[in-house]
PDB file of C-alpha atoms and ligand atoms in Angstrom:
ATOM      1  CA  MET A   1     111.255  97.402  84.626  1.00 98.00           C
ATOM      2  CA  ILE A   2     108.084  97.657  84.769  1.00 98.00           C
ATOM      3  CA  LEU A   3     105.973  96.841  87.678  1.00 98.00           C
ATOM      4  CA  ASP A   4     102.527  96.319  89.626  1.00 98.00           C
ATOM      5  CA  LEU A   5     103.394  95.880  93.578  1.00 98.00           C
ATOM      6  CA  HIS A   6      99.903  96.383  94.782  1.00 98.00           C
ATOM      7  CA  VAL A   7      97.666  93.231  93.528  1.00 98.00           C
ATOM      8  CA  HIS A   8      95.320  90.067  94.915  1.00 98.00           C
ATOM      9  CA  THR A   9      93.744  87.136  93.443  1.00 98.00           C
ATOM     10  CA  SER A  10      90.987  84.983  93.416  1.00 97.00           C
ATOM     11  CA  ARG A  11      92.646  82.722  94.552  1.00 97.00           C
ATOM     12  CA  TYR A  12      94.297  83.781  98.336  1.00 97.00           C
ATOM     13  CA  SER A  13      92.600  87.213  98.094  1.00 95.00           C
ATOM     14  CA  SER A  14      88.458  86.197  99.078  1.00 94.00           C
ATOM     15  CA  CYS A  15      88.016  90.034  97.875  1.00 95.00           C
ATOM     16  CA  SER A  16      89.237  89.714  94.814  1.00 95.00           C
ATOM     17  CA  ARG A  17      87.322  88.782  91.534  1.00 96.00           C
ATOM     18  CA  LEU A  18      90.698  88.657  89.805  1.00 98.00           C
ATOM     19  CA  ASP A  19      91.710  85.464  88.346  1.00 98.00           C
ATOM     20  CA  PRO A  20      95.396  84.671  88.010  1.00 98.00           C
ATOM     21  CA  ASP A  21      96.025  83.544  85.128  1.00 98.00           C
ATOM     22  CA  ARG A  22      93.464  86.636  83.212  1.00 98.00           C
ATOM     23  CA  LEU A  23      96.205  89.270  85.810  1.00 98.00           C
ATOM     24  CA  MET A  24      99.421  87.388  84.057  1.00 98.00           C
ATOM     25  CA  ILE A  25      97.296  88.436  80.651  1.00 98.00           C
ATOM     26  CA  ARG A  26      96.149  92.025  81.499  1.00 98.00           C
ATOM     27  CA  ALA A  27      99.923  93.028  83.358  1.00 98.00           C
ATOM     28  CA  ARG A  28     102.020  91.875  79.272  1.00 98.00           C
ATOM     29  CA  GLU A  29      98.686  93.795  77.424  1.00 97.00           C
ATOM     30  CA  GLU A  30      99.193  96.745  80.277  1.00 97.00           C
ATOM     31  CA  GLY A  31     102.821  96.721  78.930  1.00 97.00           C
ATOM     32  CA  LEU A  32     104.402  95.775  82.514  1.00 98.00           C
ATOM     33  CA  ASP A  33     107.280  93.770  82.875  1.00 98.00           C
ATOM     34  CA  GLY A  34     106.009  91.657  84.971  1.00 98.00           C
ATOM     35  CA  VAL A  35     103.301  91.964  88.970  1.00 98.00           C
ATOM     36  CA  CYS A  36     103.886  91.577  93.251  1.00 98.00           C
ATOM     37  CA  LEU A  37     101.504  89.394  94.634  1.00 98.00           C
ATOM     38  CA  THR A  38     100.321  90.555  98.008  1.00 98.00           C
ATOM     39  CA  GLU A  39      97.879  88.648  98.680  1.00 98.00           C
ATOM     40  CA  HIS A  40      95.730  89.093 101.948  1.00 97.00           C
ATOM     41  CA  GLN A  41      98.212  87.676 104.845  1.00 97.00           C
ATOM     42  CA  VAL A  42      99.094  85.245 102.769  1.00 97.00           C
ATOM     43  CA  ILE A  43     102.012  84.396 100.904  1.00 98.00           C
ATOM     44  CA  TRP A  44     101.785  82.449  97.362  1.00 98.00           C
ATOM     45  CA  PRO A  45     104.070  79.477  97.587  1.00 97.00           C
ATOM     46  CA  GLN A  46     107.321  79.159  95.837  1.00 97.00           C
ATOM     47  CA  ALA A  47     106.308  76.869  93.353  1.00 98.00           C
ATOM     48  CA  GLU A  48     102.456  78.605  91.905  1.00 98.00           C
ATOM     49  CA  ALA A  49     104.657  81.760  92.212  1.00 98.00           C
ATOM     50  CA  ARG A  50     107.301  80.372  90.494  1.00 98.00           C
ATOM     51  CA  ASP A  51     104.772  78.653  87.566  1.00 98.00           C
ATOM     52  CA  LEU A  52     102.727  80.760  87.094  1.00 98.00           C
ATOM     53  CA  SER A  53     105.757  83.470  86.156  1.00 98.00           C
ATOM     54  CA  HIS A  54     106.783  81.139  83.422  1.00 98.00           C
ATOM     55  CA  ARG A  55     103.766  79.865  82.056  1.00 98.00           C
ATOM     56  CA  HIS A  56     102.857  84.126  81.539  1.00 98.00           C
ATOM     57  CA  GLY A  57     106.996  85.064  80.288  1.00 98.00           C
ATOM     58  CA  LEU A  58     106.824  87.416  82.839  1.00 98.00           C
ATOM     59  CA  ALA A  59     108.417  87.767  86.562  1.00 98.00           C
ATOM     60  CA  VAL A  60     106.001  87.043  89.689  1.00 98.00           C
ATOM     61  CA  PHE A  61     107.131  88.422  92.738  1.00 98.00           C
ATOM     62  CA  ARG A  62     105.528  88.109  96.033  1.00 98.00           C
ATOM     63  CA  GLY A  63     104.817  90.377  99.308  1.00 98.00           C
ATOM     64  CA  ILE A  64     101.830  90.416 101.666  1.00 98.00           C
ATOM     65  CA  GLU A  65      99.194  92.686 102.574  1.00 98.00           C
ATOM     66  CA  VAL A  66      99.213  92.646 106.315  1.00 98.00           C
ATOM     67  CA  THR A  67      96.211  93.474 108.846  1.00 97.00           C
ATOM     68  CA  THR A  68      98.168  95.215 111.481  1.00 97.00           C
ATOM     69  CA  THR A  69      96.492  96.997 114.741  1.00 97.00           C
ATOM     70  CA  ALA A  70      97.171 100.857 112.711  1.00 95.00           C
ATOM     71  CA  GLY A  71      96.139  99.517 109.559  1.00 95.00           C
ATOM     72  CA  ASP A  72      97.786  97.510 105.950  1.00 97.00           C
ATOM     73  CA  VAL A  73     101.031  97.532 105.592  1.00 98.00           C
ATOM     74  CA  LEU A  74     102.624  95.776 101.823  1.00 98.00           C
ATOM     75  CA  VAL A  75     105.726  93.990 103.527  1.00 98.00           C
ATOM     76  CA  PHE A  76     108.026  91.931 100.561  1.00 98.00           C
ATOM     77  CA  GLY A  77     110.808  89.452 101.088  1.00 97.00           C
ATOM     78  CA  VAL A  78     109.301  87.422 103.772  1.00 97.00           C
ATOM     79  CA  ASP A  79     108.608  84.102 104.048  1.00 94.00           C
ATOM     80  CA  GLN A  80     105.799  84.239 106.732  1.00 93.00           C
ATOM     81  CA  ALA A  81     103.114  85.563 107.164  1.00 95.00           C
ATOM     82  CA  PRO A  82     102.536  86.561 110.455  1.00 94.00           C
ATOM     83  CA  PRO A  83     100.489  85.225 113.015  1.00 91.00           C
ATOM     84  CA  GLY A  84      97.389  87.015 114.379  1.00 94.00           C
ATOM     85  CA  VAL A  85      97.511  91.008 114.195  1.00 97.00           C
ATOM     86  CA  PRO A  86     100.315  92.527 115.004  1.00 98.00           C
ATOM     87  CA  THR A  87     101.582  96.237 116.091  1.00 98.00           C
ATOM     88  CA  PRO A  88     103.454  97.727 113.348  1.00 98.00           C
ATOM     89  CA  GLU A  89     106.252  97.872 115.421  1.00 98.00           C
ATOM     90  CA  GLU A  90     106.495  94.046 115.800  1.00 98.00           C
ATOM     91  CA  LEU A  91     105.665  93.735 112.279  1.00 98.00           C
ATOM     92  CA  LYS A  92     108.344  96.056 111.277  1.00 98.00           C
ATOM     93  CA  THR A  93     110.501  93.618 113.811  1.00 98.00           C
ATOM     94  CA  GLN A  94     109.838  90.616 111.715  1.00 97.00           C
ATOM     95  CA  VAL A  95     110.549  92.568 109.312  1.00 98.00           C
ATOM     96  CA  ASP A  96     114.507  93.273 109.702  1.00 98.00           C
ATOM     97  CA  GLN A  97     114.311  90.510 110.783  1.00 97.00           C
ATOM     98  CA  ALA A  98     114.203  88.945 107.580  1.00 97.00           C
ATOM     99  CA  ARG A  99     115.764  91.933 105.148  1.00 97.00           C
ATOM    100  CA  GLY A 100     112.890  93.126 104.123  1.00 98.00           C
ATOM    101  CA  ILE A 101     110.672  95.864 103.722  1.00 98.00           C
ATOM    102  CA  ALA A 102     107.375  97.795 104.984  1.00 98.00           C
ATOM    103  CA  ILE A 103     105.386 100.488 103.688  1.00 98.00           C
ATOM    104  CA  LEU A 104     102.461 101.564 104.733  1.00 98.00           C
ATOM    105  CA  ALA A 105      99.036 100.879 102.419  1.00 98.00           C
ATOM    106  CA  HIS A 106      97.652 103.226 101.249  1.00 97.00           C
ATOM    107  CA  PRO A 107      98.063 105.389 104.032  1.00 95.00           C
ATOM    108  CA  PHE A 108      95.465 108.321 103.549  1.00 92.00           C
ATOM    109  CA  ARG A 109      93.130 106.033 102.071  1.00 89.00           C
ATOM    110  CA  GLY A 110      89.084 107.404 103.277  1.00 80.00           C
ATOM    111  CA  PHE A 111      90.931 110.439 105.152  1.00 76.00           C
ATOM    112  CA  LEU A 112      90.215 113.091 103.342  1.00 68.00           C
ATOM    113  CA  VAL A 113      86.632 112.411 101.223  1.00 62.00           C
ATOM    114  CA  PHE A 114      86.130 116.334 102.758  1.00 59.00           C
ATOM    115  CA  GLY A 115      88.776 117.096 101.816  1.00 56.00           C
ATOM    116  CA  PHE A 116      92.666 118.095 102.193  1.00 54.00           C
ATOM    117  CA  SER A 117      91.173 121.859 104.336  1.00 55.00           C
ATOM    118  CA  GLU A 118      88.477 121.158 106.125  1.00 55.00           C
ATOM    119  CA  LEU A 119      89.968 118.472 108.012  1.00 61.00           C
ATOM    120  CA  LYS A 120      92.715 120.428 108.405  1.00 67.00           C
ATOM    121  CA  LEU A 121      95.112 117.358 108.544  1.00 79.00           C
ATOM    122  CA  SER A 122      98.527 118.425 107.710  1.00 87.00           C
ATOM    123  CA  VAL A 123     101.419 117.637 106.402  1.00 92.00           C
ATOM    124  CA  GLU A 124     103.142 117.479 109.731  1.00 93.00           C
ATOM    125  CA  ASP A 125     100.453 116.206 111.573  1.00 91.00           C
ATOM    126  CA  ALA A 126      99.987 112.928 109.100  1.00 92.00           C
ATOM    127  CA  ALA A 127     103.458 112.272 109.568  1.00 96.00           C
ATOM    128  CA  GLY A 128     103.341 112.045 113.551  1.00 95.00           C
ATOM    129  CA  MET A 129     100.968 109.879 113.322  1.00 94.00           C
ATOM    130  CA  PRO A 130     103.026 106.620 115.227  1.00 96.00           C
ATOM    131  CA  VAL A 131     102.622 104.253 112.998  1.00 97.00           C
ATOM    132  CA  MET A 132     105.163 106.061 111.079  1.00 98.00           C
ATOM    133  CA  LYS A 133     107.520 104.637 113.214  1.00 98.00           C
ATOM    134  CA  TYR A 134     107.354 101.735 112.108  1.00 98.00           C
ATOM    135  CA  VAL A 135     107.514 101.565 107.985  1.00 98.00           C
ATOM    136  CA  HIS A 136     110.074 101.452 105.661  1.00 98.00           C
ATOM    137  CA  GLY A 137     108.280 103.539 103.099  1.00 98.00           C
ATOM    138  CA  LEU A 138     104.742 104.717 102.132  1.00 98.00           C
ATOM    139  CA  GLU A 139     102.350 103.858  99.461  1.00 98.00           C
ATOM    140  CA  SER A 140     102.422 106.463  97.798  1.00 96.00           C
ATOM    141  CA  ALA A 141     100.061 105.414  94.360  1.00 97.00           C
ATOM    142  CA  ASN A 142      97.022 103.256  95.064  1.00 97.00           C
ATOM    143  CA  GLY A 143      94.985 102.640  92.505  1.00 96.00           C
ATOM    144  CA  ARG A 144      91.616 102.878  94.999  1.00 94.00           C
ATOM    145  CA  VAL A 145      92.324 105.837  97.188  1.00 92.00           C
ATOM    146  CA  THR A 146      91.524 109.811  95.715  1.00 91.00           C
ATOM    147  CA  ASP A 147      93.888 111.554  94.468  1.00 92.00           C
ATOM    148  CA  PRO A 148      94.286 113.527  97.117  1.00 88.00           C
ATOM    149  CA  GLU A 149      95.091 110.871  99.788  1.00 91.00           C
ATOM    150  CA  ASN A 150      97.944 110.131  97.617  1.00 95.00           C
ATOM    151  CA  ASP A 151      98.447 113.984  97.434  1.00 94.00           C
ATOM    152  CA  LEU A 152      98.720 113.247 101.023  1.00 93.00           C
ATOM    153  CA  ALA A 153     101.315 110.247 101.297  1.00 96.00           C
ATOM    154  CA  ARG A 154     103.373 111.603  98.874  1.00 97.00           C
ATOM    155  CA  GLN A 155     104.727 115.028 100.757  1.00 96.00           C
ATOM    156  CA  VAL A 156     104.655 112.761 104.110  1.00 97.00           C
ATOM    157  CA  ALA A 157     107.164 110.392 102.746  1.00 98.00           C
ATOM    158  CA  ALA A 158     108.819 112.964 101.681  1.00 98.00           C
ATOM    159  CA  HIS A 159     108.719 114.861 104.186  1.00 97.00           C
ATOM    160  CA  LEU A 160     110.547 111.781 106.346  1.00 98.00           C
ATOM    161  CA  GLY A 161     112.295 110.447 104.490  1.00 98.00           C
ATOM    162  CA  LEU A 162     110.637 107.076 103.796  1.00 98.00           C
ATOM    163  CA  VAL A 163     110.436 105.618 100.296  1.00 98.00           C
ATOM    164  CA  ALA A 164     107.503 106.162  98.223  1.00 98.00           C
ATOM    165  CA  PRO A 165     106.406 103.376  95.601  1.00 98.00           C
ATOM    166  CA  GLY A 166     102.855 102.941  94.250  1.00 98.00           C
ATOM    167  CA  GLY A 167     100.722  99.101  93.584  1.00 98.00           C
ATOM    168  CA  SER A 168      97.067  99.113  91.651  1.00 98.00           C
ATOM    169  CA  ASP A 169      95.265  97.457  94.934  1.00 98.00           C
ATOM    170  CA  ALA A 170      93.762  95.630  91.807  1.00 98.00           C
ATOM    171  CA  HIS A 171      90.574  92.959  92.603  1.00 98.00           C
ATOM    172  CA  SER A 172      89.792  92.865  89.628  1.00 98.00           C
ATOM    173  CA  GLU A 173      91.408  93.167  86.051  1.00 97.00           C
ATOM    174  CA  ASP A 174      90.060  96.797  84.729  1.00 97.00           C
ATOM    175  CA  GLU A 175      92.615  97.945  88.189  1.00 98.00           C
ATOM    176  CA  VAL A 176      95.884  95.796  86.838  1.00 98.00           C
ATOM    177  CA  GLY A 177      98.955  98.854  85.884  1.00 98.00           C
ATOM    178  CA  LEU A 178      96.323 101.895  87.238  1.00 97.00           C
ATOM    179  CA  TRP A 179      99.912 102.330  88.745  1.00 98.00           C
ATOM    180  CA  ARG A 180     103.283 101.277  87.640  1.00 98.00           C
ATOM    181  CA  THR A 181     106.549 101.170  89.875  1.00 98.00           C
ATOM    182  CA  VAL A 182     109.978 101.280  87.834  1.00 98.00           C
ATOM    183  CA  LEU A 183     112.569 100.305  89.022  1.00 98.00           C
ATOM    184  CA  ASP A 184     116.382 101.915  86.689  1.00 97.00           C
ATOM    185  CA  GLU A 185     116.670  97.994  86.949  1.00 97.00           C
ATOM    186  CA  PRO A 186     115.773  94.705  86.460  1.00 98.00           C
ATOM    187  CA  ALA A 187     114.878  92.545  90.266  1.00 98.00           C
ATOM    188  CA  ALA A 188     116.605  89.798  89.756  1.00 96.00           C
ATOM    189  CA  ASP A 189     114.423  88.144  92.844  1.00 96.00           C
ATOM    190  CA  GLU A 190     112.760  89.061  95.390  1.00 97.00           C
ATOM    191  CA  THR A 191     115.610  89.862  97.358  1.00 97.00           C
ATOM    192  CA  ASP A 192     117.037  92.539  94.300  1.00 98.00           C
ATOM    193  CA  LEU A 193     113.081  93.813  94.579  1.00 98.00           C
ATOM    194  CA  VAL A 194     113.589  94.386  98.400  1.00 98.00           C
ATOM    195  CA  ARG A 195     116.907  96.309  97.519  1.00 98.00           C
ATOM    196  CA  LEU A 196     115.764  98.661  95.096  1.00 98.00           C
ATOM    197  CA  LEU A 197     112.556  99.164  96.848  1.00 98.00           C
ATOM    198  CA  ARG A 198     114.038 100.222 100.284  1.00 98.00           C
ATOM    199  CA  SER A 199     117.743 102.348  97.856  1.00 97.00           C
ATOM    200  CA  GLY A 200     114.655 104.162  96.434  1.00 97.00           C
ATOM    201  CA  ARG A 201     115.821 103.613  93.151  1.00 98.00           C
ATOM    202  CA  PHE A 202     112.272 103.695  91.102  1.00 98.00           C
ATOM    203  CA  ARG A 203     109.372 105.932  89.570  1.00 97.00           C
ATOM    204  CA  VAL A 204     106.033 105.495  89.546  1.00 98.00           C
ATOM    205  CA  VAL A 205     104.149 106.058  86.915  1.00 97.00           C
ATOM    206  CA  ARG A 206     100.171 106.300  85.910  1.00 97.00           C
ATOM    207  CA  ARG A 207      98.380 104.504  83.511  1.00 95.00           C
ATOM    208  CA  GLY A 208      98.840 106.433  80.612  1.00 90.00           C
ATOM    209  CA  ASP A 209     101.441 108.743  81.260  1.00 88.00           C
ATOM    210  CA  GLY A 210     104.007 108.389  79.351  1.00 68.00           C
ATOM    211  CA  ILE A 211     104.929 103.786  80.111  1.00 60.00           C
TER     212      ILE A 211
HETATM  213 ZN1  LIG B   1      94.534  97.421 102.295  1.00 94.77          ZN
HETATM  214 ZN1  LIG B   2      95.951  96.177  98.458  1.00 94.77          ZN
END
């Protein structure tokens, strides 16, 4: 099952130009089986997500991108947005209670503008950042991040033994499907999606790389 796990639409993310119906049309053209809506601080109402899914005949899952005191965290499997700006620790407590999953979004976006070596940010140093203790995984491929920054995320996730899914972070039509997470088996619902993500039963593929 091929999903774009990180998508913003103009309905609930003011920074996005992507109309929900256009998203679904593009997702189909890109060969995706579905998308996960990850608006900033907002979870789509279940009925609206279901309606969008039925109208286009593709799976629609709901997540949320939560601004924390230590950066953005993608959360799947929770029903409520946390109040205010939580610490990563507070967010993880909520996510664990809901049996969801917390993935640090674009972990090193902007870190490597001068290049990996100039900053001397080693995998070990990056893995030691306090926030790493409070997430279940790192987003290892994000469409709005440079390749070296995505590579570092992948290496840090491997170093820590964390799962490392990917997504486009689309805010416009052309970005949909830039990165895909290919689940080993279809996810029946959001609980099932969390189960597959938590167990690492997926691989990440870039647009044009065979899928
Ligand atoms: Zn973000
Ligand atoms: Zn995002």
